[in-house]
mmCIF file of C-alpha atoms (C1' of nucleotides) in Angstrom:
data_model
loop_
_atom_site.group_PDB
_atom_site.id
_atom_site.type_symbol
_atom_site.label_atom_id
_atom_site.label_comp_id
_atom_site.label_asym_id
_atom_site.label_seq_id
_atom_site.Cartn_x
_atom_site.Cartn_y
_atom_site.Cartn_z
ATOM 1 C CA UNK C 7 0.000 0.000 0.000
ATOM 2 C CA UNK C 8 1.662 3.224 -1.160
ATOM 3 C CA UNK C 9 0.640 6.351 0.757
ATOM 4 C CA UNK C 10 -0.427 9.433 -1.167
ATOM 5 C CA UNK C 11 2.646 11.198 0.179
ATOM 6 C CA UNK C 12 4.922 8.461 -1.196
ATOM 7 C CA UNK C 13 3.110 8.421 -4.524
ATOM 8 C CA UNK C 14 3.564 12.165 -4.970
ATOM 9 C CA UNK C 15 7.199 11.950 -3.967
ATOM 10 C CA UNK C 16 7.952 9.120 -6.401
ATOM 11 C CA UNK C 17 6.133 10.968 -9.189
ATOM 12 C CA UNK C 18 8.239 14.074 -8.500
ATOM 13 C CA UNK C 19 11.379 11.934 -8.470
ATOM 14 C CA UNK C 20 10.493 10.321 -11.798
ATOM 15 C CA UNK C 21 10.394 13.800 -13.330
ATOM 16 C CA UNK C 22 13.138 15.556 -11.358
ATOM 17 C CA UNK C 23 15.758 13.004 -10.273
ATOM 18 C CA UNK C 24 19.279 14.331 -10.617
ATOM 19 C CA UNK C 25 21.401 12.477 -13.124
ATOM 20 C CA UNK C 26 24.311 11.134 -11.083
ATOM 21 C CA UNK C 27 27.083 8.810 -12.264
ATOM 22 C CA UNK C 28 26.316 6.105 -9.691
ATOM 23 C CA UNK C 29 22.627 6.037 -10.527
ATOM 24 C CA UNK C 30 21.250 3.613 -13.066
ATOM 25 C CA UNK C 31 24.198 1.281 -12.478
ATOM 26 C CA UNK C 32 23.416 -2.178 -11.158
ATOM 27 C CA UNK C 33 26.864 -2.421 -9.566
ATOM 28 C CA UNK C 34 26.605 -2.583 -5.736
ATOM 29 C CA UNK C 35 30.316 -1.709 -5.448
ATOM 30 C CA UNK C 36 29.660 1.578 -7.268
ATOM 31 C CA UNK C 37 26.799 2.328 -4.877
ATOM 32 C CA UNK C 38 29.028 1.471 -1.916
ATOM 33 C CA UNK C 39 31.811 3.778 -3.113
ATOM 34 C CA UNK C 40 29.356 6.622 -3.701
ATOM 35 C CA UNK C 41 27.859 6.228 -0.227
ATOM 36 C CA UNK C 42 31.266 6.309 1.470
ATOM 37 C CA UNK C 43 32.142 9.473 -0.428
ATOM 38 C CA UNK C 44 28.770 11.068 0.273
ATOM 39 C CA UNK C 45 29.110 10.759 4.052
ATOM 40 C CA UNK C 46 29.022 14.407 5.176
ATOM 41 C CA UNK C 47 29.990 15.506 1.667
ATOM 42 C CA UNK C 48 27.898 17.175 -1.009
ATOM 43 C CA UNK C 49 27.073 15.619 -4.363
ATOM 44 C CA UNK C 50 28.883 18.219 -6.481
ATOM 45 C CA UNK C 51 32.086 17.619 -4.557
ATOM 46 C CA UNK C 52 31.822 13.843 -4.866
ATOM 47 C CA UNK C 53 31.107 13.465 -8.597
ATOM 48 C CA UNK C 54 34.648 13.987 -9.968
ATOM 49 C CA UNK C 55 36.157 11.866 -7.172
ATOM 50 C CA UNK C 56 33.687 9.064 -7.852
ATOM 51 C CA UNK C 57 34.468 8.996 -11.574
ATOM 52 C CA UNK C 58 38.232 8.984 -11.003
ATOM 53 C CA UNK C 59 37.887 6.339 -8.298
ATOM 54 C CA UNK C 60 35.915 3.935 -10.474
ATOM 55 C CA UNK C 61 38.502 4.363 -13.214
ATOM 56 C CA UNK C 62 41.328 3.580 -10.802
ATOM 57 C CA UNK C 63 39.626 0.989 -8.564
ATOM 58 C CA UNK C 64 36.805 -0.509 -10.674
ATOM 59 C CA UNK C 65 35.946 -3.296 -8.221
ATOM 60 C CA UNK C 66 36.507 -4.473 -4.660
ATOM 61 C CA UNK C 67 39.402 -6.733 -5.689
ATOM 62 C CA UNK C 68 41.414 -3.939 -7.317
ATOM 63 C CA UNK C 69 40.825 -1.686 -4.319
ATOM 64 C CA UNK C 70 41.775 -4.391 -1.822
ATOM 65 C CA UNK C 71 44.989 -5.080 -3.731
ATOM 66 C CA UNK C 72 46.130 -1.442 -3.734
ATOM 67 C CA UNK C 73 48.580 -0.025 -1.153
ATOM 68 C CA UNK C 74 46.782 2.173 1.388
ATOM 69 C CA UNK C 75 49.041 5.082 0.402
ATOM 70 C CA UNK C 76 47.663 4.984 -3.134
ATOM 71 C CA UNK C 77 44.135 4.861 -1.725
ATOM 72 C CA UNK C 78 44.710 7.941 0.453
ATOM 73 C CA UNK C 79 46.303 9.783 -2.458
ATOM 74 C CA UNK C 80 43.234 9.055 -4.592
ATOM 75 C CA UNK C 81 40.988 10.311 -1.762
ATOM 76 C CA UNK C 82 43.057 13.470 -1.169
ATOM 77 C CA UNK C 83 40.898 16.583 -0.994
ATOM 78 C CA UNK C 84 37.678 14.803 0.004
ATOM 79 C CA UNK C 85 38.422 15.033 3.724
ATOM 80 C CA UNK C 86 37.499 12.693 6.588
ATOM 81 C CA UNK C 87 40.343 10.401 5.562
ATOM 82 C CA UNK C 88 39.300 7.564 7.872
ATOM 83 C CA UNK C 89 36.611 6.946 5.249
ATOM 84 C CA UNK C 90 39.307 6.040 2.710
ATOM 85 C CA UNK C 91 41.083 3.742 5.133
ATOM 86 C CA UNK C 92 37.777 2.121 6.103
ATOM 87 C CA UNK C 93 36.666 1.686 2.484
ATOM 88 C CA UNK C 94 40.013 0.062 1.704
ATOM 89 C CA UNK C 95 39.648 -2.264 4.706
ATOM 90 C CA UNK C 96 36.025 -3.005 3.778
ATOM 91 C CA UNK C 97 37.121 -4.000 0.272
ATOM 92 C CA UNK C 98 39.589 -6.419 1.831
ATOM 93 C CA UNK C 99 36.854 -8.002 3.942
ATOM 94 C CA UNK C 100 34.462 -8.130 0.985
ATOM 95 C CA UNK C 101 37.060 -10.189 -0.861
ATOM 96 C CA UNK C 102 37.977 -12.334 2.126
ATOM 97 C CA UNK C 103 34.506 -12.940 3.584
ATOM 98 C CA UNK C 104 32.040 -12.404 0.713
ATOM 99 C CA UNK C 105 33.830 -13.665 -2.390
ATOM 100 C CA UNK C 106 34.456 -10.182 -3.742
ATOM 101 C CA UNK C 107 30.749 -9.274 -3.846
ATOM 102 C CA UNK C 108 29.211 -6.539 -1.705
ATOM 103 C CA UNK C 109 26.858 -8.300 0.762
ATOM 104 C CA UNK C 110 23.127 -7.525 0.578
ATOM 105 C CA UNK C 111 22.062 -7.828 4.232
ATOM 106 C CA UNK C 112 22.027 -4.813 6.511
ATOM 107 C CA UNK C 113 23.697 -6.788 9.302
ATOM 108 C CA UNK C 114 26.479 -7.943 6.969
ATOM 109 C CA UNK C 115 26.975 -4.440 5.636
ATOM 110 C CA UNK C 116 27.112 -2.941 9.127
ATOM 111 C CA UNK C 117 29.792 -5.455 10.073
ATOM 112 C CA UNK C 118 32.162 -3.785 7.585
ATOM 113 C CA UNK C 119 34.432 -0.909 8.709
ATOM 114 C CA UNK C 120 33.081 2.556 7.923
ATOM 115 C CA UNK C 121 29.515 1.337 7.400
ATOM 116 C CA UNK C 122 26.961 2.442 9.970
ATOM 117 C CA UNK C 123 23.166 2.499 10.134
ATOM 118 C CA UNK C 124 22.736 4.983 7.281
ATOM 119 C CA UNK C 125 25.198 3.548 4.759
ATOM 120 C CA UNK C 126 24.069 -0.036 5.352
ATOM 121 C CA UNK C 127 20.426 0.851 4.648
ATOM 122 C CA UNK C 128 21.281 3.094 1.704
ATOM 123 C CA UNK C 129 23.248 0.308 0.011
ATOM 124 C CA UNK C 130 20.676 -2.366 0.896
ATOM 125 C CA UNK C 131 17.801 -0.320 -0.536
ATOM 126 C CA UNK C 132 19.517 1.290 -3.547
ATOM 127 C CA UNK C 133 21.696 -1.608 -4.689
ATOM 128 C CA UNK C 134 19.568 -4.555 -3.553
ATOM 129 C CA UNK C 135 15.989 -3.275 -3.368
ATOM 130 C CA UNK C 136 15.575 -3.973 0.356
ATOM 131 C CA UNK C 137 12.652 -2.273 2.130
ATOM 132 C CA UNK C 138 14.824 -0.125 4.411
ATOM 133 C CA UNK C 139 14.617 3.532 5.371
ATOM 134 C CA UNK C 140 18.013 5.272 5.168
ATOM 135 C CA UNK C 141 18.061 8.147 7.636
ATOM 136 C CA UNK C 142 20.601 10.785 6.599
ATOM 137 C CA UNK C 143 20.768 14.555 7.094
ATOM 138 C CA UNK C 144 18.496 15.361 4.167
ATOM 139 C CA UNK C 145 15.880 12.774 5.033
ATOM 140 C CA UNK C 146 16.014 13.803 8.692
ATOM 141 C CA UNK C 147 15.277 17.377 7.682
ATOM 142 C CA UNK C 148 12.462 16.518 5.253
ATOM 143 C CA UNK C 149 10.745 14.129 7.653
ATOM 144 C CA UNK C 150 11.189 16.532 10.590
ATOM 145 C CA UNK C 151 9.286 19.142 8.607
ATOM 146 C CA UNK C 152 6.613 16.807 7.271
ATOM 147 C CA UNK C 153 5.880 15.653 10.834
ATOM 148 C CA UNK C 154 6.741 19.024 12.438
ATOM 149 C CA UNK C 155 8.812 17.121 14.965
ATOM 150 C CA UNK C 156 9.834 19.146 18.035
ATOM 151 C CA UNK C 157 12.192 16.462 19.389
ATOM 152 C CA UNK C 158 15.911 17.047 18.766
ATOM 153 C CA UNK C 159 16.352 15.333 15.399
ATOM 154 C CA UNK C 160 19.641 13.656 16.286
ATOM 155 C CA UNK C 161 18.605 12.381 19.705
ATOM 156 C CA UNK C 162 17.799 8.734 20.217
ATOM 157 C CA UNK C 163 14.082 9.529 20.581
ATOM 158 C CA UNK C 164 14.108 11.846 17.572
ATOM 159 C CA UNK C 165 15.711 9.265 15.314
ATOM 160 C CA UNK C 166 13.263 6.611 16.475
ATOM 161 C CA UNK C 167 10.289 8.878 15.784
ATOM 162 C CA UNK C 168 11.579 9.853 12.330
ATOM 163 C CA UNK C 169 12.292 6.236 11.446
ATOM 164 C CA UNK C 170 8.775 5.227 12.478
ATOM 165 C CA UNK C 171 7.256 8.096 10.500
ATOM 166 C CA UNK C 172 9.347 7.324 7.413
ATOM 167 C CA UNK C 173 8.571 3.615 7.531
ATOM 168 C CA UNK C 174 4.843 4.362 7.544
ATOM 169 C CA UNK C 175 5.248 5.819 4.077
ATOM 170 C CA UNK C 176 7.919 3.476 2.713
ATOM 171 C CA UNK C 177 6.574 1.978 -0.544
ATOM 172 C CA UNK C 178 7.292 -1.738 -0.736
ATOM 173 C CA UNK C 179 9.862 -2.686 -3.348
ATOM 174 C CA UNK C 180 10.686 0.966 -4.054
ATOM 175 C CA UNK C 181 12.659 1.959 -0.963
ATOM 176 C CA UNK C 182 15.753 2.832 -2.990
ATOM 177 C CA UNK C 183 13.886 5.394 -5.052
ATOM 178 C CA UNK C 184 11.975 6.591 -1.976
ATOM 179 C CA UNK C 185 15.205 7.239 -0.074
ATOM 180 C CA UNK C 186 16.912 8.910 -3.024
ATOM 181 C CA UNK C 187 13.811 10.990 -3.750
ATOM 182 C CA UNK C 188 13.763 12.302 -0.182
ATOM 183 C CA UNK C 189 17.489 13.091 -0.428
ATOM 184 C CA UNK C 190 17.086 14.895 -3.754
ATOM 185 C CA UNK C 191 14.132 16.812 -2.356
ATOM 186 C CA UNK C 192 16.150 17.797 0.698
ATOM 187 C CA UNK C 193 19.147 18.837 -1.363
ATOM 188 C CA UNK C 194 17.264 20.873 -3.958
ATOM 189 C CA UNK C 195 13.959 22.167 -2.463
ATOM 190 C CA UNK C 196 13.673 21.334 1.233
ATOM 191 C CA UNK C 197 16.968 23.076 2.026
ATOM 192 C CA UNK C 198 18.091 24.089 5.534
ATOM 193 C CA UNK C 199 17.342 27.759 4.898
ATOM 194 C CA UNK C 200 14.704 29.317 2.660
ATOM 195 C CA UNK C 201 13.134 26.078 1.456
ATOM 196 C CA UNK C 202 11.276 26.302 -1.864
ATOM 197 C CA UNK C 203 7.911 25.171 -0.494
ATOM 198 C CA UNK C 204 6.169 26.728 -3.494
ATOM 199 C CA UNK C 205 7.657 24.055 -5.741
ATOM 200 C CA UNK C 206 7.528 21.194 -3.221
ATOM 201 C CA UNK C 207 5.347 18.249 -4.214
ATOM 202 C CA UNK C 208 4.754 17.477 -0.531
ATOM 203 C CA UNK C 209 3.811 20.974 0.678
ATOM 204 C CA UNK C 210 0.191 19.938 1.264
ATOM 205 C CA UNK C 211 1.395 17.082 3.469
ATOM 206 C CA UNK C 212 3.860 19.211 5.453
ATOM 207 C CA UNK C 213 2.888 20.029 9.035
ATOM 208 C CA UNK C 214 5.740 22.516 9.479
ATOM 209 C CA UNK C 215 4.744 24.350 6.299
ATOM 210 C CA UNK C 216 1.146 24.568 7.458
ATOM 211 C CA UNK C 217 2.382 26.301 10.609
ATOM 212 C CA UNK C 218 5.034 28.379 8.790
ATOM 213 C CA UNK C 219 7.843 26.934 10.940
ATOM 214 C CA UNK C 220 9.868 25.145 8.255
ATOM 215 C CA UNK C 221 13.159 26.764 9.250
ATOM 216 C CA UNK C 222 12.660 25.786 12.886
ATOM 217 C CA UNK C 223 12.777 22.130 11.832
ATOM 218 C CA UNK C 224 14.724 20.030 12.371
ATOM 219 C CA UNK C 225 15.641 20.968 15.928
ATOM 220 C CA UNK C 226 19.445 20.920 16.025
ATOM 221 C CA UNK C 227 21.907 21.331 18.907
ATOM 222 C CA UNK C 228 23.665 24.726 19.227
ATOM 223 C CA UNK C 229 27.038 25.113 17.554
ATOM 224 C CA UNK C 230 30.151 25.567 19.606
ATOM 225 C CA UNK C 231 32.667 28.296 18.862
ATOM 226 C CA UNK C 232 35.885 26.920 17.453
ATOM 227 C CA UNK C 233 39.400 27.731 18.700
ATOM 228 C CA UNK C 234 41.993 29.370 16.443
ATOM 229 C CA UNK C 235 45.529 27.989 16.498
ATOM 230 C CA UNK C 236 48.735 29.556 15.187
ATOM 231 C CA UNK C 237 51.006 26.822 13.840
ATOM 232 C CA UNK C 238 54.376 26.619 12.111
ATOM 233 C CA UNK C 239 55.830 24.222 9.555
ATOM 234 C CA UNK C 240 59.364 23.587 8.302
ATOM 235 C CA UNK C 241 60.693 23.050 4.819
ATOM 236 C CA UNK C 242 63.891 21.128 5.516
ATOM 237 C CA UNK C 243 66.083 20.528 2.494
ATOM 238 C CA UNK C 244 69.225 18.402 2.155
ATOM 239 C CA UNK C 245 71.016 17.335 -1.019
ATOM 240 C CA UNK C 246 68.050 18.498 -3.067
ATOM 241 C CA UNK C 247 65.629 16.382 -1.048
ATOM 242 C CA UNK C 248 62.751 17.596 1.162
ATOM 243 C CA UNK C 249 61.747 16.099 4.499
ATOM 244 C CA UNK C 250 58.154 14.844 4.857
ATOM 245 C CA UNK C 251 56.575 13.320 7.961
ATOM 246 C CA UNK C 252 53.680 10.902 7.891
ATOM 247 C CA UNK C 253 51.029 11.443 10.573
ATOM 248 C CA UNK C 254 50.030 8.544 12.772
ATOM 249 C CA UNK C 255 47.180 6.420 11.373
ATOM 250 C CA UNK C 256 44.441 7.688 13.700
ATOM 251 C CA UNK C 257 43.162 11.158 14.469
ATOM 252 C CA UNK C 258 43.286 14.312 12.394
ATOM 253 C CA UNK C 259 44.573 13.686 8.848
ATOM 254 C CA UNK C 260 45.615 10.180 9.927
ATOM 255 C CA UNK C 261 48.154 8.612 7.587
ATOM 256 C CA UNK C 262 48.609 11.810 5.589
ATOM 257 C CA UNK C 263 52.011 13.408 4.903
ATOM 258 C CA UNK C 264 53.016 16.875 6.062
ATOM 259 C CA UNK C 265 55.815 19.340 6.603
ATOM 260 C CA UNK C 266 56.865 18.931 10.259
ATOM 261 C CA UNK C 267 55.915 21.598 12.799
ATOM 262 C CA UNK C 268 53.230 22.352 15.345
ATOM 263 C CA UNK C 269 51.198 24.749 17.479
ATOM 264 C CA UNK C 270 52.524 27.992 18.861
ATOM 265 C CA UNK C 271 52.385 28.234 22.665
ATOM 266 C CA UNK C 272 51.730 31.413 24.698
ATOM 267 C CA UNK C 273 54.645 33.861 24.869
ATOM 268 C CA UNK C 274 56.551 32.108 22.098
ATOM 269 C CA UNK C 275 57.795 33.580 18.833
ATOM 270 C CA UNK C 276 57.111 31.730 15.600
ATOM 271 C CA UNK C 277 60.810 30.886 15.266
ATOM 272 C CA UNK C 278 60.960 29.622 18.860
ATOM 273 C CA UNK C 279 57.873 27.543 18.243
ATOM 274 C CA UNK C 280 59.250 25.882 15.138
ATOM 275 C CA UNK C 281 62.677 25.248 16.681
ATOM 276 C CA UNK C 282 60.982 23.638 19.691
ATOM 277 C CA UNK C 283 58.681 21.510 17.528
ATOM 278 C CA UNK C 284 61.594 20.247 15.428
ATOM 279 C CA UNK C 285 63.474 19.360 18.601
ATOM 280 C CA UNK C 286 60.450 17.532 20.055
ATOM 281 C CA UNK C 287 59.248 15.801 16.895
ATOM 282 C CA UNK C 288 62.530 15.101 15.097
ATOM 283 C CA UNK C 289 65.160 15.373 17.824
ATOM 284 C CA UNK C 290 67.221 17.896 15.871
ATOM 285 C CA UNK C 291 68.493 21.433 16.197
ATOM 286 C CA UNK C 292 67.567 23.572 13.243
ATOM 287 C CA UNK C 293 68.089 27.184 12.196
ATOM 288 C CA UNK C 294 64.877 28.916 11.191
ATOM 289 C CA UNK C 295 65.342 30.741 7.878
ATOM 290 C CA UNK C 296 63.210 32.661 5.408
ATOM 291 C CA UNK C 297 59.413 32.606 5.700
ATOM 292 C CA UNK C 298 57.545 30.762 2.937
ATOM 293 C CA UNK C 299 53.996 31.958 3.143
ATOM 294 C CA UNK C 300 51.072 32.197 5.541
ATOM 295 C CA UNK C 301 48.277 29.668 5.096
ATOM 296 C CA UNK C 302 44.811 29.825 6.623
ATOM 297 C CA UNK C 303 42.394 26.937 6.866
ATOM 298 C CA UNK C 304 39.163 26.180 8.705
ATOM 299 C CA UNK C 305 38.566 22.643 9.897
ATOM 300 C CA UNK C 306 35.277 21.608 11.453
ATOM 301 C CA UNK C 307 36.420 22.077 15.031
ATOM 302 C CA UNK C 308 39.128 24.721 14.836
ATOM 303 C CA UNK C 309 40.824 27.273 12.613
ATOM 304 C CA UNK C 310 44.490 27.372 11.742
ATOM 305 C CA UNK C 311 46.900 30.035 10.575
ATOM 306 C CA UNK C 312 50.098 28.327 9.489
ATOM 307 C CA UNK C 313 53.448 30.064 9.006
ATOM 308 C CA UNK C 314 55.924 28.104 6.861
ATOM 309 C CA UNK C 315 59.697 28.619 7.023
ATOM 310 C CA UNK C 316 62.734 27.291 5.238
ATOM 311 C CA UNK C 317 64.954 25.658 7.841
ATOM 312 C CA UNK C 318 68.489 24.323 7.973
ATOM 313 C CA UNK C 319 69.564 21.287 9.961
ATOM 314 C CA UNK C 320 72.313 22.243 12.436
ATOM 315 C CA UNK C 321 72.683 19.129 14.554
ATOM 316 C CA UNK C 322 71.291 15.621 14.701
ATOM 317 C CA UNK C 323 69.649 13.218 12.288
ATOM 318 C CA UNK C 324 65.831 13.524 12.133
ATOM 319 C CA UNK C 325 63.998 10.727 13.981
ATOM 320 C CA UNK C 326 60.254 9.967 13.762
ATOM 321 C CA UNK C 327 59.646 10.752 17.452
ATOM 322 C CA UNK C 328 56.026 11.800 16.863
ATOM 323 C CA UNK C 329 55.428 10.687 13.258
ATOM 324 C CA UNK C 330 54.626 7.273 11.792
ATOM 325 C CA UNK C 331 57.670 7.671 9.545
ATOM 326 C CA UNK C 332 59.920 10.238 7.847
ATOM 327 C CA UNK C 333 60.967 10.399 4.192
ATOM 328 C CA UNK C 334 63.430 12.537 2.267
ATOM 329 C CA UNK C 335 61.754 12.980 -1.121
ATOM 330 C CA UNK C 336 62.577 14.507 -4.486
ATOM 331 C CA UNK C 337 60.551 17.608 -5.324
ATOM 332 C CA UNK C 338 58.932 15.743 -8.226
ATOM 333 C CA UNK C 339 57.820 13.010 -5.803
ATOM 334 C CA UNK C 340 55.810 15.423 -3.634
ATOM 335 C CA UNK C 341 52.738 14.768 -5.725
ATOM 336 C CA UNK C 342 52.886 11.035 -4.939
ATOM 337 C CA UNK C 343 52.268 11.590 -1.223
ATOM 338 C CA UNK C 344 48.764 12.158 0.154
ATOM 339 C CA UNK C 345 48.477 15.484 1.990
ATOM 340 C CA UNK C 346 45.785 17.644 3.514
ATOM 341 C CA UNK C 347 44.797 20.968 2.035
ATOM 342 C CA UNK C 348 47.430 23.224 3.636
ATOM 343 C CA UNK C 349 50.414 20.960 3.092
ATOM 344 C CA UNK C 350 49.414 20.359 -0.528
ATOM 345 C CA UNK C 351 49.328 24.108 -1.006
ATOM 346 C CA UNK C 352 52.816 24.466 0.479
ATOM 347 C CA UNK C 353 54.078 21.622 -1.708
ATOM 348 C CA UNK C 354 52.645 23.157 -4.863
ATOM 349 C CA UNK C 355 54.097 26.576 -4.014
ATOM 350 C CA UNK C 356 57.443 24.930 -3.415
ATOM 351 C CA UNK C 357 57.342 23.170 -6.785
ATOM 352 C CA UNK C 358 56.441 26.430 -8.487
ATOM 353 C CA UNK C 359 59.338 28.217 -6.837
ATOM 354 C CA UNK C 360 61.855 25.486 -7.669
ATOM 355 C CA UNK C 361 60.682 25.565 -11.263
ATOM 356 C CA UNK C 362 61.294 29.310 -11.507
ATOM 357 C CA UNK C 363 64.950 28.966 -10.574
ATOM 358 C "C1'" DA O 29 26.164 10.365 25.098
ATOM 359 C "C1'" DA O 30 29.419 13.464 23.480
ATOM 360 C "C1'" DT O 31 33.167 14.424 20.792
ATOM 361 C "C1'" DG O 32 36.490 14.271 16.921
ATOM 362 C "C1'" DC O 33 36.991 14.067 12.204
ATOM 363 C "C1'" DG O 34 38.001 17.865 6.166
ATOM 364 C "C1'" DT O 35 36.599 20.470 2.812
ATOM 365 C "C1'" DG O 36 33.946 23.485 -0.103
ATOM 366 C "C1'" DG O 37 29.878 26.099 -1.306
ATOM 367 C "C1'" DA O 38 26.208 29.283 -0.227
ATOM 368 C "C1'" DA O 39 24.326 33.284 1.846
ATOM 369 C "C1'" DT V 10 34.527 38.248 5.944
ATOM 370 C "C1'" DT V 11 32.030 35.215 8.688
ATOM 371 C "C1'" DT V 12 28.869 31.668 9.533
ATOM 372 C "C1'" DC V 13 26.571 27.654 8.597
ATOM 373 C "C1'" DC V 14 26.512 23.033 7.507
ATOM 374 C "C1'" DA V 15 26.464 18.915 4.131
ATOM 375 C "C1'" DA V 16 24.189 11.442 1.459
ATOM 376 C "C1'" DG V 17 27.867 9.723 9.149
ATOM 377 C "C1'" DC V 18 30.966 6.760 11.682
ATOM 378 C "C1'" DA V 19 33.953 5.387 15.498
ATOM 379 C "C1'" DT V 20 35.022 5.597 20.090
#
DNA sequence: AATGCGTGGAA
DNA sequence: TTTCCAAGCAT
């Protein structure tokens, strides 16, 4: 039994579905890759990464066989790098436990690293036609408005209420389209601010719209103010090679490569900061030379202003005291190492400068 | 349960 | 320029 709400939604989707590279493909691996990339990341950002990824790693076996460094390099720029490590590990388990085929059951999917309640149900419904509601940010927002839910949308009770409401309308055998239709609606019309209710196929069914409180739904927790750190980084050169440090596997930018350095402490000059960091992280004494740019970047939970400097080793051989490993690399090799946004910018500026001379 | 985890686009 | 926040998961 398809509710009138679901029928209208599916009709709208038939006429307005976005054309996306992972849609219309029967390949569950392609759906899985797209869902990993889409976690907390917008469609327009994902599309070029998805296309390049499928070219490079067309199936679970090719991904599982690749070195994790290559996987991170391919993911570079998408952020939340644990997703890349988890997808790589999941591909390994898919080959080892499921004969190279993405499993169809929610419980099997959730047993894979990086797959939680949302991704498991998205893959099960989209790739395998299972009757599952996939509750993501878009669907949470749309359903919160349709039901005018006053509960915090991300609380345990809120999620349970939204799941129950969504399941009431879930059309049997069409859950994949239902989920994707709600997500498209949320991304294009039922947006966080200034939703286009005038063009919404569900406006007549929307309790929040009837009350004019669309923008008050969903109820979200208040944002916290983020700290701002001043950090330094060193470009250490020797015999034409440049020193890179690989971050430890977990935490911020886990497994990514960077120019060594760290946070400035109170009452410390930038030069003092960098000299101290190089002593602590590499066990060396270094002279701090010419500045090489100021870089600003906003992460989710803090902001950074980074000051880069050319440095010269004075005493000691660099040791990976705080890094997973150190490498002296040729300038041309810089592009082979996965880096976060700021360090990639430094590396590219460095290459440009070396090319000039 | 609360927190940490990237980046880019929109307003 | 600043603020918000987007197809979540792990711990």
